CSV table of C-alpha atoms and ligand atoms in Angstrom, one decimal:
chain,number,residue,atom,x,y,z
A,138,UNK,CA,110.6,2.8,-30.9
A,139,UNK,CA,111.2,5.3,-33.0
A,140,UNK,CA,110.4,9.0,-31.6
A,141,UNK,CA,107.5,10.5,-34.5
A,142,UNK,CA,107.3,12.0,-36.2
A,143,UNK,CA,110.7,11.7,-38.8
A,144,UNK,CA,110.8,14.9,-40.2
A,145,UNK,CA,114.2,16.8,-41.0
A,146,UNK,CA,113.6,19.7,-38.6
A,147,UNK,CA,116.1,22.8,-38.4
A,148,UNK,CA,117.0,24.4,-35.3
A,149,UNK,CA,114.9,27.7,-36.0
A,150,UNK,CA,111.7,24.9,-36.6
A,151,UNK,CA,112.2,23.4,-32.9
A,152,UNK,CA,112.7,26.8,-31.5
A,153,UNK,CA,109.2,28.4,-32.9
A,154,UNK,CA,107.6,24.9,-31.8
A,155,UNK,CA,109.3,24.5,-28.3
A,156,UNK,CA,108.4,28.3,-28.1
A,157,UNK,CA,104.3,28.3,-28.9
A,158,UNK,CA,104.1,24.4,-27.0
A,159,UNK,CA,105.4,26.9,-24.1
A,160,UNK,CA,102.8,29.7,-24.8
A,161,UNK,CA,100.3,26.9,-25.1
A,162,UNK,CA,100.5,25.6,-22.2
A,163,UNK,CA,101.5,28.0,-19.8
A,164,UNK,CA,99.4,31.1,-20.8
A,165,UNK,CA,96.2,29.4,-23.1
A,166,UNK,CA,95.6,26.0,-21.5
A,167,UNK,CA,94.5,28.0,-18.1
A,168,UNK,CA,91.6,29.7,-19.6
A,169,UNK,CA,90.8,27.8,-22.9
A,170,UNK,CA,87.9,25.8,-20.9
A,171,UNK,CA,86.4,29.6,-19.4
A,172,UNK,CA,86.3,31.4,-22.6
A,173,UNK,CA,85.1,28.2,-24.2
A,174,UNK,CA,82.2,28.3,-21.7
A,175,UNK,CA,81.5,32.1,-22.0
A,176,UNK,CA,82.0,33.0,-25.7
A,177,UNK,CA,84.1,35.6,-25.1
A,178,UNK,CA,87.1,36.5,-27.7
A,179,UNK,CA,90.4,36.4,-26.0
A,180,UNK,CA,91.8,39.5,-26.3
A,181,UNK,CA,95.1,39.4,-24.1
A,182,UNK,CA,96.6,36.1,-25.1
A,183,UNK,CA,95.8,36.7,-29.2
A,184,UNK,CA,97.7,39.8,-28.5
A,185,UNK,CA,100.5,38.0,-26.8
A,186,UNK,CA,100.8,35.1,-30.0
A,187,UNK,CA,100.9,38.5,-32.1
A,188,UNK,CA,103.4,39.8,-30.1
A,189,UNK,CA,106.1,36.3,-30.1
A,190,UNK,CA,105.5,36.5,-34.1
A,191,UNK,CA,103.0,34.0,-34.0
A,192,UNK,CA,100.5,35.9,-36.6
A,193,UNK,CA,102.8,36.1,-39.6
A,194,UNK,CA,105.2,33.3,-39.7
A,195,UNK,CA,105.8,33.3,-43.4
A,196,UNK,CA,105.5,37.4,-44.1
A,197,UNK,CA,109.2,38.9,-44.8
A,198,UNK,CA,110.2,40.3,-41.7
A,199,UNK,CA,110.5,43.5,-44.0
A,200,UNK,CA,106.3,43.6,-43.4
A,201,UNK,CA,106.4,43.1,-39.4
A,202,UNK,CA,106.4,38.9,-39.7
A,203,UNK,CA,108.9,36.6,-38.7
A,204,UNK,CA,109.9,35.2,-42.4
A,205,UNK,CA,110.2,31.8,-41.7
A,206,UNK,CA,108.1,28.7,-43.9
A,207,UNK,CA,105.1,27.1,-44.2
A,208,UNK,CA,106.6,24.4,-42.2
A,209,UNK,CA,107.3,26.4,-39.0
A,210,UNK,CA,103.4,28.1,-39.5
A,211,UNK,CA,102.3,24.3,-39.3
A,212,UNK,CA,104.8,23.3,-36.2
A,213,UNK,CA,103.2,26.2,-34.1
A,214,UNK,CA,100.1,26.0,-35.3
A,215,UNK,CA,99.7,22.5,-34.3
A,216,UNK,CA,101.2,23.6,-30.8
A,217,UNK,CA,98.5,26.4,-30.4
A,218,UNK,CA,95.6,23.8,-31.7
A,219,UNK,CA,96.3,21.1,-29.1
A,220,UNK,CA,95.6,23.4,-26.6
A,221,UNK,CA,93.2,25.5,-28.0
A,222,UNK,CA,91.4,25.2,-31.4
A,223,UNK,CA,89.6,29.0,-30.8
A,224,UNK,CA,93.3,30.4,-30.5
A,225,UNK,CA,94.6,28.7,-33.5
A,226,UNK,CA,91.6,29.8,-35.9
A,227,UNK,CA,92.3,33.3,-35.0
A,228,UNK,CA,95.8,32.5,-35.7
A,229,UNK,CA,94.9,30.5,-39.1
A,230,UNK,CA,93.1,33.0,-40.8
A,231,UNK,CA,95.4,35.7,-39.9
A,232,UNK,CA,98.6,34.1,-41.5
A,233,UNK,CA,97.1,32.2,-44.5
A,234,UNK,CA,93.5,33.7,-45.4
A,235,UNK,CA,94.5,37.1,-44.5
A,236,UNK,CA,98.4,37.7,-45.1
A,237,UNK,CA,99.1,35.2,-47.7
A,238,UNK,CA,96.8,36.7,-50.4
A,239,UNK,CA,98.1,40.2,-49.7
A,240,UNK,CA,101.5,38.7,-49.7
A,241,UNK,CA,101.1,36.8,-53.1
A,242,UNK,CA,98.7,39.5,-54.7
A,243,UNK,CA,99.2,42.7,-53.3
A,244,UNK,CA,101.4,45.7,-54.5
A,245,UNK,CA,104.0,46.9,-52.5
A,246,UNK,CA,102.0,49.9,-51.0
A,247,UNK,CA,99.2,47.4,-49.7
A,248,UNK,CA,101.6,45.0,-48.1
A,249,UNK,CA,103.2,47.4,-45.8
A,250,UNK,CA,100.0,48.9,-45.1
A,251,UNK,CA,98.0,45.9,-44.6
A,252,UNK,CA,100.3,43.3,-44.0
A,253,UNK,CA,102.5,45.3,-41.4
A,254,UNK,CA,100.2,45.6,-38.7
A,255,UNK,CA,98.5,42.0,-38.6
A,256,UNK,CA,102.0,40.2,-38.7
A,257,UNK,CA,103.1,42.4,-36.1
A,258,UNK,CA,100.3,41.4,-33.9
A,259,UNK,CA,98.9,45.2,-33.2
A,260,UNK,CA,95.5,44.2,-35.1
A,261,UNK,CA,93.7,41.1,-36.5
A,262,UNK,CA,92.5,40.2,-40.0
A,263,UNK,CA,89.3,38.4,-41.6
A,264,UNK,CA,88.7,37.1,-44.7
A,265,UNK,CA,85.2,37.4,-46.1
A,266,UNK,CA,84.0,35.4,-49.2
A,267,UNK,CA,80.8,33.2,-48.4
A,268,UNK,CA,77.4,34.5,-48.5
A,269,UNK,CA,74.0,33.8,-46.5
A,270,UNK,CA,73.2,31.8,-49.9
A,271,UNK,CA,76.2,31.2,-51.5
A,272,UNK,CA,78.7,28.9,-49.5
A,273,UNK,CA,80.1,25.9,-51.3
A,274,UNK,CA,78.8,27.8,-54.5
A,275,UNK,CA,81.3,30.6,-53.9
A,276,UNK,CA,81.1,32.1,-57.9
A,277,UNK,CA,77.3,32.7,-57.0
A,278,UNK,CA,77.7,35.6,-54.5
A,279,UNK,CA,75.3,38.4,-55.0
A,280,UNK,CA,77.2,41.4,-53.6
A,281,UNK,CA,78.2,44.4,-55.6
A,282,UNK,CA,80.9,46.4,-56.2
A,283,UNK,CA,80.5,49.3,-58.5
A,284,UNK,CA,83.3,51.7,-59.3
A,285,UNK,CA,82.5,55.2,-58.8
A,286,UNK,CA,85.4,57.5,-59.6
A,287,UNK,CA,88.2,56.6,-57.8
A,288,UNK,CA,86.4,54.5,-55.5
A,289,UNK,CA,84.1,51.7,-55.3
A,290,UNK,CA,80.7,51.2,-53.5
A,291,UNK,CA,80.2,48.0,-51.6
A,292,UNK,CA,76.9,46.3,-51.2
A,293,UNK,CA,76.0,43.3,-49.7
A,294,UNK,CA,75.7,40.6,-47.3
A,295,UNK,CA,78.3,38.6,-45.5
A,296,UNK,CA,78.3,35.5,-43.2
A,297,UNK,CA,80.3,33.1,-41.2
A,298,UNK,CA,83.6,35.9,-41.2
A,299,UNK,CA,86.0,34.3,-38.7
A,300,UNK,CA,87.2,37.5,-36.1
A,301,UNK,CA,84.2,39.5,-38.4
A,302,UNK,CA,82.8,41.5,-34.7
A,303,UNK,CA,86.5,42.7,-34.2
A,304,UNK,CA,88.7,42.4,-37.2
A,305,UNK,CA,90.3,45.9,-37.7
A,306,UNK,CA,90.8,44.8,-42.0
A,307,UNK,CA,89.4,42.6,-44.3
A,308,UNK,CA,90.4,41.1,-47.8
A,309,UNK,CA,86.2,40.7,-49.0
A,310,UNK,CA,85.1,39.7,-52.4
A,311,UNK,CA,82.8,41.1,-54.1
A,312,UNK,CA,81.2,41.0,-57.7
A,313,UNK,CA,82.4,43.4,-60.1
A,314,UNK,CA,80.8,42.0,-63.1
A,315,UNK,CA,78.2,39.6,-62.2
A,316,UNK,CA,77.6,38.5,-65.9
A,317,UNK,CA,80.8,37.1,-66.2
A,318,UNK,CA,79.9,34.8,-62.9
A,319,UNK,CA,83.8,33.5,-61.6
A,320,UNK,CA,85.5,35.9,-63.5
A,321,UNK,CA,83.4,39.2,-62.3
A,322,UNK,CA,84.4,38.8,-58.8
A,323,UNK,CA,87.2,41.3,-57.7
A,324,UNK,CA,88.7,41.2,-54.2
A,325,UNK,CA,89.2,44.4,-51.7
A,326,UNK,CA,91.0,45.6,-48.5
A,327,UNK,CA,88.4,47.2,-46.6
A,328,UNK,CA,89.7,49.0,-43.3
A,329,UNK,CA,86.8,47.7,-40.7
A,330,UNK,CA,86.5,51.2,-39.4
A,331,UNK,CA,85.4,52.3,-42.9
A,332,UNK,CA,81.4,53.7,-42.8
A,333,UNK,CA,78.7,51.1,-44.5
A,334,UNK,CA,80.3,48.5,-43.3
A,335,UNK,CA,78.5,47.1,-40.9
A,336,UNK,CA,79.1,44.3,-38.2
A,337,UNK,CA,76.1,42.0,-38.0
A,338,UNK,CA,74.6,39.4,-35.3
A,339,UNK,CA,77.7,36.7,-33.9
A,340,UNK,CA,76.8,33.6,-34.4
A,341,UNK,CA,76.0,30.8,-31.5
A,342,UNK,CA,78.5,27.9,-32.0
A,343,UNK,CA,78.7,24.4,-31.1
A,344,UNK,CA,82.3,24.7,-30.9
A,345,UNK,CA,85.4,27.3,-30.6
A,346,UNK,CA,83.4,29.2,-28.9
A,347,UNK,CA,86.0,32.0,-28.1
A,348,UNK,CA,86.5,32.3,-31.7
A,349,UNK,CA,84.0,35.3,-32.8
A,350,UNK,CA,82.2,34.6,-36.0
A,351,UNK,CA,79.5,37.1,-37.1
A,352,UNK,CA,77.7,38.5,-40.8
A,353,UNK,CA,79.0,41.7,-42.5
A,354,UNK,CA,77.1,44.1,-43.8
A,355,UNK,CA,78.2,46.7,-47.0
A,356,UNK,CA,75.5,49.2,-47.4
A,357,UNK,CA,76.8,52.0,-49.8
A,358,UNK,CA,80.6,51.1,-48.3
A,359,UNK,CA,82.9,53.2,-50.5
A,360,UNK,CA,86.6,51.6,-50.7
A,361,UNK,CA,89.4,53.2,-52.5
A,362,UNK,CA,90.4,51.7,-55.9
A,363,UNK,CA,94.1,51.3,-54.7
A,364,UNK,CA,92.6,48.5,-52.4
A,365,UNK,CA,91.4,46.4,-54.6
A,366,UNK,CA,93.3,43.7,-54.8
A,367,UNK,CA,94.4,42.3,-57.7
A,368,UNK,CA,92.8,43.3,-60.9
A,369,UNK,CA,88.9,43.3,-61.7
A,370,UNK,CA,87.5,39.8,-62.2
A,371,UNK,CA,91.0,38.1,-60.4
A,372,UNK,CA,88.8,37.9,-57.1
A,373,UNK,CA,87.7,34.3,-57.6
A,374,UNK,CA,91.3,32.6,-58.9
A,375,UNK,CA,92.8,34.8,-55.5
A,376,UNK,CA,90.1,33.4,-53.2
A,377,UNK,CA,90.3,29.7,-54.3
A,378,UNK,CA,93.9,30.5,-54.4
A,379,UNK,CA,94.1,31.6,-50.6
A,380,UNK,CA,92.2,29.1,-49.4
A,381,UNK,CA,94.9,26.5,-50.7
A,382,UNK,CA,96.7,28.2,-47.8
A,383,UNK,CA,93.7,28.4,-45.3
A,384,UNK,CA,93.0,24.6,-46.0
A,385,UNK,CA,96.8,23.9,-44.5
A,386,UNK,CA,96.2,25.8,-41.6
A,387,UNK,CA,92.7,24.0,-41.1
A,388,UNK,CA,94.4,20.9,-41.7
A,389,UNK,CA,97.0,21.1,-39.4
A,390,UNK,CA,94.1,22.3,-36.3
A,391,UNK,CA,92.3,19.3,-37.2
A,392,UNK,CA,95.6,17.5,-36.6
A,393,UNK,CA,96.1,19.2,-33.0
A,394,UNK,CA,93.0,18.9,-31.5
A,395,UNK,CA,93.1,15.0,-32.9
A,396,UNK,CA,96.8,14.8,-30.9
A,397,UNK,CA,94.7,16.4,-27.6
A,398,UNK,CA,91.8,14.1,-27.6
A,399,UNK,CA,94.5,11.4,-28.3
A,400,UNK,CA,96.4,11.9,-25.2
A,401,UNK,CA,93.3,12.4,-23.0
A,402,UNK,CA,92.1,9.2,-24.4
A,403,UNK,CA,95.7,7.4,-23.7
A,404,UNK,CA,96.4,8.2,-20.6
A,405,UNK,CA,92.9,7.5,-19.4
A,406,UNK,CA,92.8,3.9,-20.9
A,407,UNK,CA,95.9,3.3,-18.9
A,408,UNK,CA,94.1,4.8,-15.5
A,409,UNK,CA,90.4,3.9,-15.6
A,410,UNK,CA,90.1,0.4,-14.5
A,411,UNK,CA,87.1,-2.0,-15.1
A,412,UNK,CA,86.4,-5.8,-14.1
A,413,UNK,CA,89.1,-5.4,-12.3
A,414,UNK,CA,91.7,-4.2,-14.9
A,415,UNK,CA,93.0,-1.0,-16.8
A,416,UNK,CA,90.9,-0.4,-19.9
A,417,UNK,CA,93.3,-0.7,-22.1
A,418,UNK,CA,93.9,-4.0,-21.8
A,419,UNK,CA,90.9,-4.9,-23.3
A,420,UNK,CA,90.7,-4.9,-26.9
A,421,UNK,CA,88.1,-2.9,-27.8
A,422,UNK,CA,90.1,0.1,-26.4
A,423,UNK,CA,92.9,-1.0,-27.3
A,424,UNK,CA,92.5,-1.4,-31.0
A,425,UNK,CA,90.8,2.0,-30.7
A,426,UNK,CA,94.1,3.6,-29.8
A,427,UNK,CA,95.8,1.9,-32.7
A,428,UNK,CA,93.5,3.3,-35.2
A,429,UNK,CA,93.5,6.9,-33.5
A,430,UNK,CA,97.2,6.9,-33.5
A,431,UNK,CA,97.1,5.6,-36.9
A,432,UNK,CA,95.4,7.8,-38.7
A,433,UNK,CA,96.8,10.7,-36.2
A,434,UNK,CA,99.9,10.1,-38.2
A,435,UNK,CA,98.5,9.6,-41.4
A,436,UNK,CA,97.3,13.0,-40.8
A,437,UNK,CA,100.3,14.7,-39.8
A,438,UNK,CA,102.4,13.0,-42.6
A,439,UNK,CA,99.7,14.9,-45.3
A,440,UNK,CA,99.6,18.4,-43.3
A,441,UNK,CA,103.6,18.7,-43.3
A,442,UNK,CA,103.7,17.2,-46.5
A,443,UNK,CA,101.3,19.9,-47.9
A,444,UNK,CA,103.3,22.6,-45.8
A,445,UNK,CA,106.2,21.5,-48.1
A,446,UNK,CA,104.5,21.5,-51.4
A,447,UNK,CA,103.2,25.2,-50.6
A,448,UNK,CA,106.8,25.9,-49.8
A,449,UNK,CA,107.2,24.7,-53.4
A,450,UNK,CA,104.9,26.7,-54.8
A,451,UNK,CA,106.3,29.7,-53.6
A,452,UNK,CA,109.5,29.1,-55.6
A,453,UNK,CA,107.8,27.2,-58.4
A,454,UNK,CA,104.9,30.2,-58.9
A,455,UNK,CA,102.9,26.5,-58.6
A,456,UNK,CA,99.9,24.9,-56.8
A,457,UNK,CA,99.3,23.2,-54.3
A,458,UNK,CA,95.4,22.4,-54.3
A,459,UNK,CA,95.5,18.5,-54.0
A,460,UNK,CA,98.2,18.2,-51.1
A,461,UNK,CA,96.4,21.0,-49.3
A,462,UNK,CA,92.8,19.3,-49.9
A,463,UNK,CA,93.4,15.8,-49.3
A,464,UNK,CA,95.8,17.2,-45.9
A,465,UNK,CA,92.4,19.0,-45.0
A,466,UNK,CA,89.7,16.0,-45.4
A,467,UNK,CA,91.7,13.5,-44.3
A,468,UNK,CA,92.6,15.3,-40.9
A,469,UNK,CA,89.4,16.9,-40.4
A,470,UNK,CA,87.5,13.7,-40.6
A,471,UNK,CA,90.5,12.3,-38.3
A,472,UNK,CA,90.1,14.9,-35.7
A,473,UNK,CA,86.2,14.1,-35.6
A,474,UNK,CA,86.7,10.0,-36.0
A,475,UNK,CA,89.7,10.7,-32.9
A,476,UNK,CA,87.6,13.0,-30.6
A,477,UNK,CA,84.4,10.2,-31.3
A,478,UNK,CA,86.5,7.3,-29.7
A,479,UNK,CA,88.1,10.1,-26.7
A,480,UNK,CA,84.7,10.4,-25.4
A,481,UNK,CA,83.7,6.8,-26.3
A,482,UNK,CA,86.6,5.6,-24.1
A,483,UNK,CA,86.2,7.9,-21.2
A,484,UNK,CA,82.3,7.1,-20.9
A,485,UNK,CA,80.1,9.2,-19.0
A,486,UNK,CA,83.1,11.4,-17.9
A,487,UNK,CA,84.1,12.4,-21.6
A,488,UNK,CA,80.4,14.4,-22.0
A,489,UNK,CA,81.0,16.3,-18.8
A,490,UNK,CA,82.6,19.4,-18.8
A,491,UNK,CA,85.1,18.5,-16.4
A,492,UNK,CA,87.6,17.2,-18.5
A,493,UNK,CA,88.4,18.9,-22.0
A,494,UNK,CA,87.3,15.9,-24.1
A,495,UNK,CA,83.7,17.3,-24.7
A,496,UNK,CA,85.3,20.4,-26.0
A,497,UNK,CA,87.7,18.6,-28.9
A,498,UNK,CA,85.0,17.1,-30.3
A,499,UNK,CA,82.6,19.7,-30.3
A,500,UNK,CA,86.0,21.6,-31.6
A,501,UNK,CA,86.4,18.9,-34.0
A,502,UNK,CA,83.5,19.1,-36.0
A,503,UNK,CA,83.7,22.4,-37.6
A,504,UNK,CA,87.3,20.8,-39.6
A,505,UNK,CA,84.8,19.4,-41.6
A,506,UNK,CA,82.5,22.1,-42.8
A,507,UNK,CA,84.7,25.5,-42.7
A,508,UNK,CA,87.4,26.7,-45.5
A,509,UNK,CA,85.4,23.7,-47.9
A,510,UNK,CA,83.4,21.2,-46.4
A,511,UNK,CA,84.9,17.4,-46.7
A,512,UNK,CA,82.7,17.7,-50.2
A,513,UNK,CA,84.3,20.1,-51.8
A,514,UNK,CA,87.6,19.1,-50.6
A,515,UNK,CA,86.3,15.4,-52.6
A,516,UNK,CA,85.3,17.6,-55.3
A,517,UNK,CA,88.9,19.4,-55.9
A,518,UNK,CA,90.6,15.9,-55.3
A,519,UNK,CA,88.5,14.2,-57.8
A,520,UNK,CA,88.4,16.7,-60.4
A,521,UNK,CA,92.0,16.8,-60.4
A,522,UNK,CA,93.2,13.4,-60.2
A,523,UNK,CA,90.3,12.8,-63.1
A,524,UNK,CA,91.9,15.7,-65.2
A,525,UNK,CA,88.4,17.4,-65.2
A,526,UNK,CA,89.8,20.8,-64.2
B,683,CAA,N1,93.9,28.1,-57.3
B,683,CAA,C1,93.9,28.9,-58.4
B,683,CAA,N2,92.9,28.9,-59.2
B,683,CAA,C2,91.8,28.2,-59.0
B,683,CAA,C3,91.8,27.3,-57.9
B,683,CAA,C4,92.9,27.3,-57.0
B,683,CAA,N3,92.9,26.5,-55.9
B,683,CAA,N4,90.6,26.7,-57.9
B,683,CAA,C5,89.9,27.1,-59.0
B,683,CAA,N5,90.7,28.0,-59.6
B,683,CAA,C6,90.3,28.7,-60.9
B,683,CAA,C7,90.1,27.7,-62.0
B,683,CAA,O1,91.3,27.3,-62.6
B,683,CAA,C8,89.2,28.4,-62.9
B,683,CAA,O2,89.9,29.3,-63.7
B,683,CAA,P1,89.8,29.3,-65.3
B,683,CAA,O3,88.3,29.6,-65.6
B,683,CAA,O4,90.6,30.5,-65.7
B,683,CAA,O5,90.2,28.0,-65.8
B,683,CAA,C9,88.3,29.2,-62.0
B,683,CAA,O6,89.1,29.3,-60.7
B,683,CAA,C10,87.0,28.6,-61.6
B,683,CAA,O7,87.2,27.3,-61.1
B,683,CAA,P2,86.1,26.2,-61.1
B,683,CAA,O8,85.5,26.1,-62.4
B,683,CAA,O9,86.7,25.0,-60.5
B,683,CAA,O10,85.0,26.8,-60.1
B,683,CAA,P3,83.7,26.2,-59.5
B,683,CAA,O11,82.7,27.2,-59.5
B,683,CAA,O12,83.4,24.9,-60.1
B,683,CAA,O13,84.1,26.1,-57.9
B,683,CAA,C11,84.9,25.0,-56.0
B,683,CAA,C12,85.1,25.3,-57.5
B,683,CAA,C13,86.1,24.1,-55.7
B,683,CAA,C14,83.6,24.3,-55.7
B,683,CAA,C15,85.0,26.3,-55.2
B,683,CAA,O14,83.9,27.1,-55.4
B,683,CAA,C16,85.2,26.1,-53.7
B,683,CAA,O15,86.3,25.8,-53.2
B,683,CAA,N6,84.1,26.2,-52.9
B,683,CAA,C17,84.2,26.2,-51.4
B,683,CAA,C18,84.4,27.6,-50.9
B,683,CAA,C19,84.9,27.6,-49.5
B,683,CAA,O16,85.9,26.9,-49.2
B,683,CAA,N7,84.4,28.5,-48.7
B,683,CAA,C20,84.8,28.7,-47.4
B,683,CAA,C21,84.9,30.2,-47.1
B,683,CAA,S1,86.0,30.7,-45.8
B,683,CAA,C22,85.4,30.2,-44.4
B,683,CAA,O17,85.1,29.1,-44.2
B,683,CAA,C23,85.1,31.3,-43.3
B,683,CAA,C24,86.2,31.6,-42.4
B,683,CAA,O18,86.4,32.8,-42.0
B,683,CAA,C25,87.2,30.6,-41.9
């Protein structure tokens, strides 16, 4: 049988993956279920992954990261997610929603000041576009920017800001020119500990519960003009453009906590006996396991393939949009279809929470809505491959 998946891995690529498979299990496995259980954000072990590098993979190592590819963010990543999918959100958003748009957009001054300390793991990063009523919409946001001198006056309401309670910076976007819809939003590096901006209520999840996700509220929040980010009315192109990056990262923890419900689901088929055999030797569990490890692979072939294509597009000044949506819906709706059939096969024991298959798919189901919901990831698939954008 041949040992999956075929990929032509360099040493440095197994190193990094041997290293967070390590951290995974040795330091997050022990107390993924407990911080699951009680909400809380945890603190020690994101600062650990910050410390091994784990935070900026693909900054320069110039700006604090560990200059490596996209690749090596998605072998760790996936490491991190099979364990944990509230770890590797954290870890997502700092490396591609946070650092990758500084990294592609920012001038040399913001990258070392911005970039530097997030990569290095001494603080975390949130990314903040979607509003209480603007979501899938994103053009239709209804806070304000307004320049004043050399700054400019935030206003507005955020909501559903990944690490928003404790984030110490935040790329937000804001409208500059709301006339001009898309092409009046500008984008902004907004130190959290600047006054106006508020911290709103944390939000009660189904799942990755030790993931902190809360509003944020601008009320007369005056930001420096040399943290905007990009020029005025470039916000929308670098937030659709950023989450080509995020959609990887989502991709690739769809694909880990798909491999974790996977091997709960294996292993127990081969244990659990009923009318007097294993249940995996009846067909309907086995033919389960098939399809899991089927489309498991289907999923991981997409995710590295559109870790490559960004790779790409780094050279190529190129995008990526299509391999990085159809990586994201087709392994989101795999990590929810593969965490369905864990519980189904363990039965009554995969709803309790004594064993961590409850948590994948309660995990699982946010793959599908954050970062673009499997709609919008239709929607950018169709409208390219139809030649409508
Ligand atoms: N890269 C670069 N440019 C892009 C782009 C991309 N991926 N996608 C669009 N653009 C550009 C277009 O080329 C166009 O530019 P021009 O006018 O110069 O041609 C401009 O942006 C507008 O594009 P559209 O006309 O396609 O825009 P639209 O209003 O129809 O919206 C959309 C497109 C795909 C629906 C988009 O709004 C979208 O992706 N919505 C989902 C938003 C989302 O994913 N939100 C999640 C937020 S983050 C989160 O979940 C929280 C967290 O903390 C994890």
């Amino acid at each position: 049988m041949t040992d999956l998946p075929i990929y032509p891995l360099s040493r440095e690529h197994k190193m990094l993956r041997d290293a967070a498979r390590d951290f995974a299990e040795k330091e997050i496995a022990p107390i993924a279920a407990q911080f699951d259980e009680s909400g809380e954000f945890p603190y020690k072990t994101i600062k650990k992954m910050g410390e091994l590098g784990f935070m900026g993979i693909e900054v320069p190592e110039e700006y604090g990261g560990a200059g490596m590819d996209a690749l090596a963010y998605v072998l760790a990543l996936e490491e991190i997610c099979k364990v944990d999918a509230s770890h590797g959100v954290v870890m997502s958003v700092n490396n591609s929603l946070y650092c990758h748009g500084i990294l592609k957009f920012g001038s040399e001054e913001q990258k070392r000041k911005f970039i530097t300390p997030i990569a290095s793991g001494q603080a975390i990063g949130a990314y903040s576009l979607t509003e209480p009523q603007s979501g899938s919409d994103a053009g239709t946001m209804r806070g304000r920017a307004v320049r004043d001198g050399d700054f400019y006056v935030l206003d507005g309401r955020k909501s559903w800001v990944t690490s928003g309670p404790l984030a110490d910076y935040f790329v937000v976007f804001m409208m500059t020119d709301p006339e001009k819809k898309q092409k009046g939003v500008s984008a902004f590096l907004v130190d959290g500990k600047t006054p106006g901006l508020i911290r709103g209520k944390k939000e009660p999840k189904l799942g990755i519960r030790a993931s902190a996700t809360s509003e944020l509220i601008f009320e007369n929040c005056r930001v420096p003009v040399e943290n905007r980010l990009g020029a005025e009315g470039e916000g929308f192109k670098i937030a659709m453009t950023v989450l080509d990056a995020g959609r990887v990262g989502i991709a690739t923890q769809a694909l880990g906590i798909a491999e974790a419900a996977y091997e709960a689901a294996r292993q127990y088929a081969g244990q659990r006996e009923a009318f007097g055999q294993a249940i995996g030797h009846f067909q309907g569990t086995g033919f389960k396991i098939a399809d899991m490890k089927t489309r498991i692979e289907a999923s991981r072939l997409l995710t590295y393939n559109a870790a490559l294509a960004k790779d790409q597009a780094k050279q190529n000044g190129g995008r990526y949009s299509l391999e990085a949506s159809m990586a994201k819906l087709f392994s989101s709706e795999t990590a929810m279809y593969v965490a369905h059939q864990a519980v189904q096969i363990h039965g009554g024991m995969g709803y309790s929470k004594e064993l961590p298959v409850e948590r994948y798919f309660r995990d699982a189901k946010i793959t599908e809505i954050y970062e673009g919901t499997s709609e919008i990831q239709r929607l950018v698939i169709s409208r390219l491959e139809l030649g409508l954008r």
